[in-house]
CSV table of C-alpha atoms in Angstrom, one decimal:
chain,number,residue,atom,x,y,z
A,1193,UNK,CA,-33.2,63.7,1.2
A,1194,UNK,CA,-29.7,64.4,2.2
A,1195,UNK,CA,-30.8,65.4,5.5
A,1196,UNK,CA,-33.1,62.9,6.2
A,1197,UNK,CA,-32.6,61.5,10.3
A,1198,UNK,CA,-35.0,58.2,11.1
A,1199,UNK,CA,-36.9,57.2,14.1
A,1200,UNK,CA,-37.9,53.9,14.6
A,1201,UNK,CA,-39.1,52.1,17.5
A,1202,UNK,CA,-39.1,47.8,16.6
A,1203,UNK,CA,-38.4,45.8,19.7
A,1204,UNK,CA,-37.3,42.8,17.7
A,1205,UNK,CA,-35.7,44.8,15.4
A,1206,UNK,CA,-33.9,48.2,17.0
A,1207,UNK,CA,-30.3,47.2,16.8
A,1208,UNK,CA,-30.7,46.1,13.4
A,1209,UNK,CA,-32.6,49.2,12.3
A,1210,UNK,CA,-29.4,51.0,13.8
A,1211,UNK,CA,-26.6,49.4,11.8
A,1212,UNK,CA,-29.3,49.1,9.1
A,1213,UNK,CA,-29.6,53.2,8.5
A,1214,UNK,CA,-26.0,54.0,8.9
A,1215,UNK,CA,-25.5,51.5,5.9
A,1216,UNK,CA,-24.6,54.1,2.6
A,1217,UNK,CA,-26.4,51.7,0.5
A,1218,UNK,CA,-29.4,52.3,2.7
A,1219,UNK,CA,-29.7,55.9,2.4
A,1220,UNK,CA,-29.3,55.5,-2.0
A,1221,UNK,CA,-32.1,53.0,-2.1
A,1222,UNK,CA,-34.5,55.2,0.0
A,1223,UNK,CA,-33.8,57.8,-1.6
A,1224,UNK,CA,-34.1,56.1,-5.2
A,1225,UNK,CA,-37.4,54.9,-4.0
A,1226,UNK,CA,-38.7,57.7,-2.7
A,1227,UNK,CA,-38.2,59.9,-5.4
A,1228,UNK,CA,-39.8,57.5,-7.6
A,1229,UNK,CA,-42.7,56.4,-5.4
A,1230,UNK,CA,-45.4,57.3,-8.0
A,1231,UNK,CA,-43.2,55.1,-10.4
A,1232,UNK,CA,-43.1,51.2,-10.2
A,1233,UNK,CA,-39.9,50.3,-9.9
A,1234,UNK,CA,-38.2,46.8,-10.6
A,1235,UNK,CA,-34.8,45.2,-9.9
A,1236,UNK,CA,-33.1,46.1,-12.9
A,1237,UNK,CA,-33.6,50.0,-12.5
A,1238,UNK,CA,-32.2,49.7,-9.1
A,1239,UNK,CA,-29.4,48.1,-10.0
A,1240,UNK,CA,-28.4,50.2,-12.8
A,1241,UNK,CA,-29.2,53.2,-10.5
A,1242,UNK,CA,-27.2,52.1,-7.9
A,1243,UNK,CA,-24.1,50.5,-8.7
A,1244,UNK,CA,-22.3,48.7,-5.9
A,1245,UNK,CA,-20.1,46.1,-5.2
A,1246,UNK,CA,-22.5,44.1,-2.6
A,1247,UNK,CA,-25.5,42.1,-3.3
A,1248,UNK,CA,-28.4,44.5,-3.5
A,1249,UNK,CA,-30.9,42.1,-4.3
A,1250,UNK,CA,-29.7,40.6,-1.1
A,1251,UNK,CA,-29.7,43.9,0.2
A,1252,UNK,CA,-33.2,44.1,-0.6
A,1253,UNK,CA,-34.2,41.3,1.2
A,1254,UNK,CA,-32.8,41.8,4.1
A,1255,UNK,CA,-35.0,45.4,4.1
A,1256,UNK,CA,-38.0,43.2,3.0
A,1257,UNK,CA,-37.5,40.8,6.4
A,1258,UNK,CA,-37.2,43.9,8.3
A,1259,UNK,CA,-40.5,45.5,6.7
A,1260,UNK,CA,-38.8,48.3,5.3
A,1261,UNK,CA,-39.5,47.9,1.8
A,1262,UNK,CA,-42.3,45.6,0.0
A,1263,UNK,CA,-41.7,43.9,-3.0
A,1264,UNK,CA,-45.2,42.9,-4.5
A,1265,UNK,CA,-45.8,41.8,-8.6
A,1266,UNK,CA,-41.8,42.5,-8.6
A,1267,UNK,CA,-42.0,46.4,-8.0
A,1268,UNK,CA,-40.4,47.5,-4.6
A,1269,UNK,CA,-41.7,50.5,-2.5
A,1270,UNK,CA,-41.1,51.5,0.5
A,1271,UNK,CA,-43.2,50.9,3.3
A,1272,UNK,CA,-42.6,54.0,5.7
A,1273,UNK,CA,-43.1,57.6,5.5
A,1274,UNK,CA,-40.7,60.5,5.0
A,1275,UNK,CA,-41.9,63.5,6.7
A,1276,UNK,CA,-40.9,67.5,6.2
A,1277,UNK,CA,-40.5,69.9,9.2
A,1278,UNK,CA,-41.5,72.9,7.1
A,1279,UNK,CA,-44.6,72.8,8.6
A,1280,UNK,CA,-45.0,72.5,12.6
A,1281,UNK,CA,-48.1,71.8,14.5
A,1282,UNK,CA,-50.2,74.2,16.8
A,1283,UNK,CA,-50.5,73.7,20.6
A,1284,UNK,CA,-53.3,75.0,22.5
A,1285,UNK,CA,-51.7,78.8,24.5
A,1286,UNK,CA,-53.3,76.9,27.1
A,1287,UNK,CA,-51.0,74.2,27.6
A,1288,UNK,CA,-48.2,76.2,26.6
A,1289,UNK,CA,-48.7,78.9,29.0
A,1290,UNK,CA,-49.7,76.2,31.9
A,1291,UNK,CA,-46.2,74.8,31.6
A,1292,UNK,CA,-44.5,78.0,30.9
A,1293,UNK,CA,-46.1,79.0,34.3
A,1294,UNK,CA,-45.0,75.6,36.4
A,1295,UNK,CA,-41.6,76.2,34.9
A,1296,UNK,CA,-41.0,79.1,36.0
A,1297,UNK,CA,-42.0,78.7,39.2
A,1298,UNK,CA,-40.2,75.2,39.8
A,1299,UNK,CA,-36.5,74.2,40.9
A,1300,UNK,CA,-34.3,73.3,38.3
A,1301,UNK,CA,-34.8,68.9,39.6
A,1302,UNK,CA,-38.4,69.6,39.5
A,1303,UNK,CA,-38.5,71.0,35.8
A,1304,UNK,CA,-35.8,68.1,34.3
A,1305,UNK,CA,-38.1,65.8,36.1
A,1306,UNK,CA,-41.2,67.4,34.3
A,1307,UNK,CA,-39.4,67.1,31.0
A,1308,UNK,CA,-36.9,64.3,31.3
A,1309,UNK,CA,-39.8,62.1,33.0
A,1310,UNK,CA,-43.0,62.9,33.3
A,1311,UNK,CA,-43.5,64.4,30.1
A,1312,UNK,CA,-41.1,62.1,27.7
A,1313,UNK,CA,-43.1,59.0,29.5
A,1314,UNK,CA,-46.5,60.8,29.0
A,1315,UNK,CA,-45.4,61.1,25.1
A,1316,UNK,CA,-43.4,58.5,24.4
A,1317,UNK,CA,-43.3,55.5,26.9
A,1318,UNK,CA,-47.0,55.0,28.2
A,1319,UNK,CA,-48.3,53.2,24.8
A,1320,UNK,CA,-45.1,52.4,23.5
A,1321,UNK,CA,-46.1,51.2,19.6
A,1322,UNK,CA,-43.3,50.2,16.7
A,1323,UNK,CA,-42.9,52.6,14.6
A,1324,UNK,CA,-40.2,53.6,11.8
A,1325,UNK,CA,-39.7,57.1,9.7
A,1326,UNK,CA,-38.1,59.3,8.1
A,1327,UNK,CA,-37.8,63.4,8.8
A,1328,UNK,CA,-36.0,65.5,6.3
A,1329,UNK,CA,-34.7,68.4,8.0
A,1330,UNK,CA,-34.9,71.9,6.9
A,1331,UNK,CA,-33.8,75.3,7.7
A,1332,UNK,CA,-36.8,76.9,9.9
A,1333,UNK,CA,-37.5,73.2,11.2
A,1334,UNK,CA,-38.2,72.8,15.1
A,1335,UNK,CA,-35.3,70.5,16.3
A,1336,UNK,CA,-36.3,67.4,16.9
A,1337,UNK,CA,-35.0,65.6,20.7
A,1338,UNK,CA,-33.7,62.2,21.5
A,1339,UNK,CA,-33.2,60.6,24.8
A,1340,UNK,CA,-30.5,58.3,25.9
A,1341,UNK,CA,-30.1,56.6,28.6
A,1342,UNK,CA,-26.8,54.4,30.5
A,1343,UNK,CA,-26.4,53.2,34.0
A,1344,UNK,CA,-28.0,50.6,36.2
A,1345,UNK,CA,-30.8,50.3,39.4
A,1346,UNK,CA,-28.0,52.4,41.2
A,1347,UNK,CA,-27.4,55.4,38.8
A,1348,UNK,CA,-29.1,56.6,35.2
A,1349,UNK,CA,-27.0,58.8,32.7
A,1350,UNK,CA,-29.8,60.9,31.1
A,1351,UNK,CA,-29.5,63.0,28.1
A,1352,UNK,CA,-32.6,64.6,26.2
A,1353,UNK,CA,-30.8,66.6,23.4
A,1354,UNK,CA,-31.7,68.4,19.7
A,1355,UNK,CA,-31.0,65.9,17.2
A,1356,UNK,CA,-28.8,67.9,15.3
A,1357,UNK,CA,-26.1,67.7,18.4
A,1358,UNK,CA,-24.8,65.2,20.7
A,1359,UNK,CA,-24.0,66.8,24.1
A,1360,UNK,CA,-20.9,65.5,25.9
A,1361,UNK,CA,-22.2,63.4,28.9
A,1362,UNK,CA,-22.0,59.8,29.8
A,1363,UNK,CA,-25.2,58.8,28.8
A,1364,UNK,CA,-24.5,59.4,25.1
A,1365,UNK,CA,-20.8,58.2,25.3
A,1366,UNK,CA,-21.9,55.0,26.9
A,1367,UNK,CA,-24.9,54.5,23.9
A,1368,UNK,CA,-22.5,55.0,21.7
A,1369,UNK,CA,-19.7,52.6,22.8
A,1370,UNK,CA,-22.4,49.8,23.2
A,1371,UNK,CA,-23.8,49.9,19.6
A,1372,UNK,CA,-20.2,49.7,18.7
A,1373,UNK,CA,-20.1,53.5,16.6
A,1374,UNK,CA,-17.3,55.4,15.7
A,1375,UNK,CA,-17.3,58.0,19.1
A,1376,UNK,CA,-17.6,61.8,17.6
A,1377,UNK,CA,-14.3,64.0,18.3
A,1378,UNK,CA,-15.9,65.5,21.5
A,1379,UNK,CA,-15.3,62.5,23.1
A,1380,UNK,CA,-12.1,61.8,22.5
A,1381,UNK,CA,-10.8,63.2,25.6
A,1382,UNK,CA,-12.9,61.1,27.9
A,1383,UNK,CA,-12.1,58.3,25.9
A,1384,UNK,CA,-8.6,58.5,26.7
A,1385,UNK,CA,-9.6,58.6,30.4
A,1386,UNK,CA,-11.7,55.7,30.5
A,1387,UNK,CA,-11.9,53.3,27.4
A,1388,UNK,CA,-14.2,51.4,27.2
A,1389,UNK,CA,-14.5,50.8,31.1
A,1390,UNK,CA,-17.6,48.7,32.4
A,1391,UNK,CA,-20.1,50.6,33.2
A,1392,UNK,CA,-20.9,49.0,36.3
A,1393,UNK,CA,-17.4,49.4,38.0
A,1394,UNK,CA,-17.8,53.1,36.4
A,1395,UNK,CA,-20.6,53.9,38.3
A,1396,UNK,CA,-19.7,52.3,41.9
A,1397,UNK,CA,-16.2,54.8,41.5
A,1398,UNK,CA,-18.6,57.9,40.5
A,1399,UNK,CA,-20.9,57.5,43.3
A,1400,UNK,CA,-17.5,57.3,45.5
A,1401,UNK,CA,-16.4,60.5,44.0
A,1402,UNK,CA,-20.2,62.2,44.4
A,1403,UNK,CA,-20.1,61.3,48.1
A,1404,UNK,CA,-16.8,62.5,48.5
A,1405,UNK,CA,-17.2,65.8,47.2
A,1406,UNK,CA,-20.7,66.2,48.9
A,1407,UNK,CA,-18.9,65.5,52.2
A,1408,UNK,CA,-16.4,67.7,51.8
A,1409,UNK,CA,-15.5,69.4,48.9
A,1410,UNK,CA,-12.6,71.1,50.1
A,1411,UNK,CA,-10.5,68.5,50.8
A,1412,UNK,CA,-7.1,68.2,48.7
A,1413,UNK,CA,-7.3,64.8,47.2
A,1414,UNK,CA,-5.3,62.7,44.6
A,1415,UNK,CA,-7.5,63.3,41.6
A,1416,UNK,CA,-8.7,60.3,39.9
A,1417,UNK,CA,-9.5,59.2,35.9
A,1418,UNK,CA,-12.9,59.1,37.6
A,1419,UNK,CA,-13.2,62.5,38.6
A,1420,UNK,CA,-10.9,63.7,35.6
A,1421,UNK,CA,-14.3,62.2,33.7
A,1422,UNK,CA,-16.7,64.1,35.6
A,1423,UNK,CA,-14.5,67.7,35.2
A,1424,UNK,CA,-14.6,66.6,31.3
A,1425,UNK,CA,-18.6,66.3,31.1
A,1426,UNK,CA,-18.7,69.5,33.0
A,1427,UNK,CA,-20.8,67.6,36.0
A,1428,UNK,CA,-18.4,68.5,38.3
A,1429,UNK,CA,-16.7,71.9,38.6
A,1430,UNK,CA,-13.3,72.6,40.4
A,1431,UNK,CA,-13.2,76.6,41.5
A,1432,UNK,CA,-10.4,79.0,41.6
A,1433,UNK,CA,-9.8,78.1,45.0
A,1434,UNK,CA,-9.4,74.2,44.4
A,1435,UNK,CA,-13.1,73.8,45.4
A,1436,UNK,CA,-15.0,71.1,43.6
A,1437,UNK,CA,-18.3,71.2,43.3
A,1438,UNK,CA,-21.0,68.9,41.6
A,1439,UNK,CA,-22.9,70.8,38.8
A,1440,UNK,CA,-25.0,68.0,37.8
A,1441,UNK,CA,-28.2,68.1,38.0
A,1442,UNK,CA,-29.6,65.1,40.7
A,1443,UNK,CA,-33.2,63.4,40.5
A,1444,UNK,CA,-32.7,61.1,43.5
A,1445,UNK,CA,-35.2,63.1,46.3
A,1446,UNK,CA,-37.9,64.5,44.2
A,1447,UNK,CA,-41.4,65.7,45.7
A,1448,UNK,CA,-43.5,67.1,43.9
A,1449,UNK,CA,-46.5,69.2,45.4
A,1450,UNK,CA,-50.4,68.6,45.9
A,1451,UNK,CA,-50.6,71.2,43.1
A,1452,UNK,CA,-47.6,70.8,41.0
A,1453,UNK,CA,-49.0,67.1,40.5
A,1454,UNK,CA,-52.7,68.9,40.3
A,1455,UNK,CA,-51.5,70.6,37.6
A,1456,UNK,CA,-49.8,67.5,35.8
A,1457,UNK,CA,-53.3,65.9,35.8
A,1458,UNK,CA,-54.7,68.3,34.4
A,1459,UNK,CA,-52.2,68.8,31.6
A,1460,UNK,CA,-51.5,64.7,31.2
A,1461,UNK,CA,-55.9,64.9,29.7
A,1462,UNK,CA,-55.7,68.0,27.7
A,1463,UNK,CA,-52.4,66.7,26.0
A,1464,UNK,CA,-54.3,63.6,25.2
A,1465,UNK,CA,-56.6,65.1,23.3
A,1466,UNK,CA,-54.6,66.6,20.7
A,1467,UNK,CA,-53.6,63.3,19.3
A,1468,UNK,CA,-55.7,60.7,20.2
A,1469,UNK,CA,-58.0,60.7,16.9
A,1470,UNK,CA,-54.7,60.1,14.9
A,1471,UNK,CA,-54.5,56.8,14.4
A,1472,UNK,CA,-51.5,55.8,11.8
A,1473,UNK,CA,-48.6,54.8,14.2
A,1474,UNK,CA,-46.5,57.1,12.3
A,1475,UNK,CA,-48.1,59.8,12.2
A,1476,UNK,CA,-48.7,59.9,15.7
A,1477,UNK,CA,-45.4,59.6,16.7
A,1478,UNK,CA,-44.0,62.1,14.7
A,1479,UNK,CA,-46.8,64.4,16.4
A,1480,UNK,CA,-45.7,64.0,19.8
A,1481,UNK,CA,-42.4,64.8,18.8
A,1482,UNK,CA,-42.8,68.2,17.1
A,1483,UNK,CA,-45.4,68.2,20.2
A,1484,UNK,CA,-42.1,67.8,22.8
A,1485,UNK,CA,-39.8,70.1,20.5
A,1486,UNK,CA,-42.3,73.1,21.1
A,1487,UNK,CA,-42.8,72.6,24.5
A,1488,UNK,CA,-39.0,72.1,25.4
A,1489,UNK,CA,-38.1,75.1,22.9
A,1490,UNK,CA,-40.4,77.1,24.9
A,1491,UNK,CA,-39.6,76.7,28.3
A,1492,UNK,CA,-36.2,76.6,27.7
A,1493,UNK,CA,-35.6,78.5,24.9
A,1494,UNK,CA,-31.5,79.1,25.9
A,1495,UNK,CA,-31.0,75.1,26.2
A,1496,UNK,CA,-30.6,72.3,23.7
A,1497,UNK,CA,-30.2,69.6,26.0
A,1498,UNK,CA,-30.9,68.6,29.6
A,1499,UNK,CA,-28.8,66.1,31.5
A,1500,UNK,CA,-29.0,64.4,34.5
A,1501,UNK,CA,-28.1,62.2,36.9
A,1502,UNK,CA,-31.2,59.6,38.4
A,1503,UNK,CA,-30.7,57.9,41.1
């Protein structure tokens, strides 16, 4: 239970549920509970489990409200699963080696596309249900992926990443500034460029930069905290020569082909398939993303993370 990571999806409740699971008192009382689950389990044991100087009958309520835990003849449970990775689901060659195949044969925009939209929309997005569970990890888990996104109509920051990392890219940093979190030490050096800058007025001066070095990336300039940022996420590279050049990976032009979208039909019904007869929310979920993880892993089996720029 130590390395338990939860997914949740609540629109009323998401930014509760985040400062709710990074609460220490959170993690004790799940686990308490969960080890016990075939136990019932009233106040009194939980408080002389769990000592603590807050009110954790409070506590308790609070994770009542947010349908966390029940509390029913005075014995609390919990109300969500807690799944293992020990065990990974099977995906049809056919899929597998249809993707592999498209993959292969695809630019690098067209394949962050496939995965970074099309895909992650197919699985997550197009019947978007609340949902809320645990995963404890193991050691021969598939990695679980998140997606974060920052920007405005004018420019995304997308990151799809393994959850056991964060990568070092705008879209994370700007996540994690908005929820408030303490920034991981990877960022530190970008945060001393930039603070906590609006995102907004960050991404008018980025697109300045973009356009500047697309025009002419030659040209001696007077470097800027902006483009100081984009050297530090590694989207923008600066040769031996002095040459800049922008690494990151644009979805702003996109066409996809007669059979490249063919193809995506086709795949977008057999995918379907394998989990529309499950029908706890939960379950299903957690499906689609060891579904994702074995994809991804497979077709790029060198690469935690994808990130891009959308425009």
């Amino acid at each position: 239970m130590t390395n338990t990571t939860y997914y949740f999806s609540a629109k009323k409740f998401d930014s509760k549920f985040d400062n709710i699971i990074f609460d220490p008192l959170f993690k004790k009382i799940v686990r308490y509970l969960f080890d016990h689950k075939d136990t019932e389990i009233i106040l009194r044991q939980i408080k002389a489990t769990i000592p603590t100087d807050d009110n954790i009958e409070l506590y308790l309520d609070k994770l009542i409200k947010y349908g966390l835990v029940e509390r029913k003849n005075r014995r609390y449970t919990l109300t969500f699963p807690i799944y293992s990775t020990e065990k990974n689901i099977q995906i049809p060659h056919s899929i597998i080696n249809t993707l592999q195949t498209l993959t292969n044969e695809s630019s690098l925009q067209t394949n962050y596309f496939i995965f970074g939209q099309w895909l992650w929309r197919l699985l997550f997005e197009e019947e978007q249900k609340e949902y809320f569970f645990g995963v404890v990890s193991s050691s021969d888990n598939f990695p679980l992926f998140r997606k974060r996104e920052a920007g405005n109509s004018a420019l995304q920051f997308v990151s799809i990443y393994q959850d056991d990392l964060i990568p070092l890219d705008f879209a994370n940093y700007f996540n994690i500034l908005s929820k408030r979190q303490v920034l991981p030490e990877q960022f530190n050096q970008l945060q001393r460029l930039i603070g906590d800058v609006d995102i907004n007025y960050f991404i008018t001066q980025i697109q300045k930069v973009i356009r500047s070095v697309k025009r002419n990336p030659s040209r001696v300039r007077k470097q800027t905290i902006f483009e100081e940022a984009l050297l530090t996420t590694e989207d923008l590279l600066r040769g031996t020569d002095g040459q800049l050049s922008l690494t990151a990976v644009c979805l702003d032009a996109i066409e996809i082909s007669r059979e490249t979208q063919h193809t995506l039909d086709k795949l977008k019904v057999e995918l379907n398939l394998l989990w529309g007869t499950i029908e706890d929310v939960n379950q299903c979920e957690y499906y689609k993303m060891q579904c994702y993880s074995i994809l991804f892993t497979t077709c790029f089996p060198d690469q935690k993370s994808i990130q891009y720029f959308k425009f």
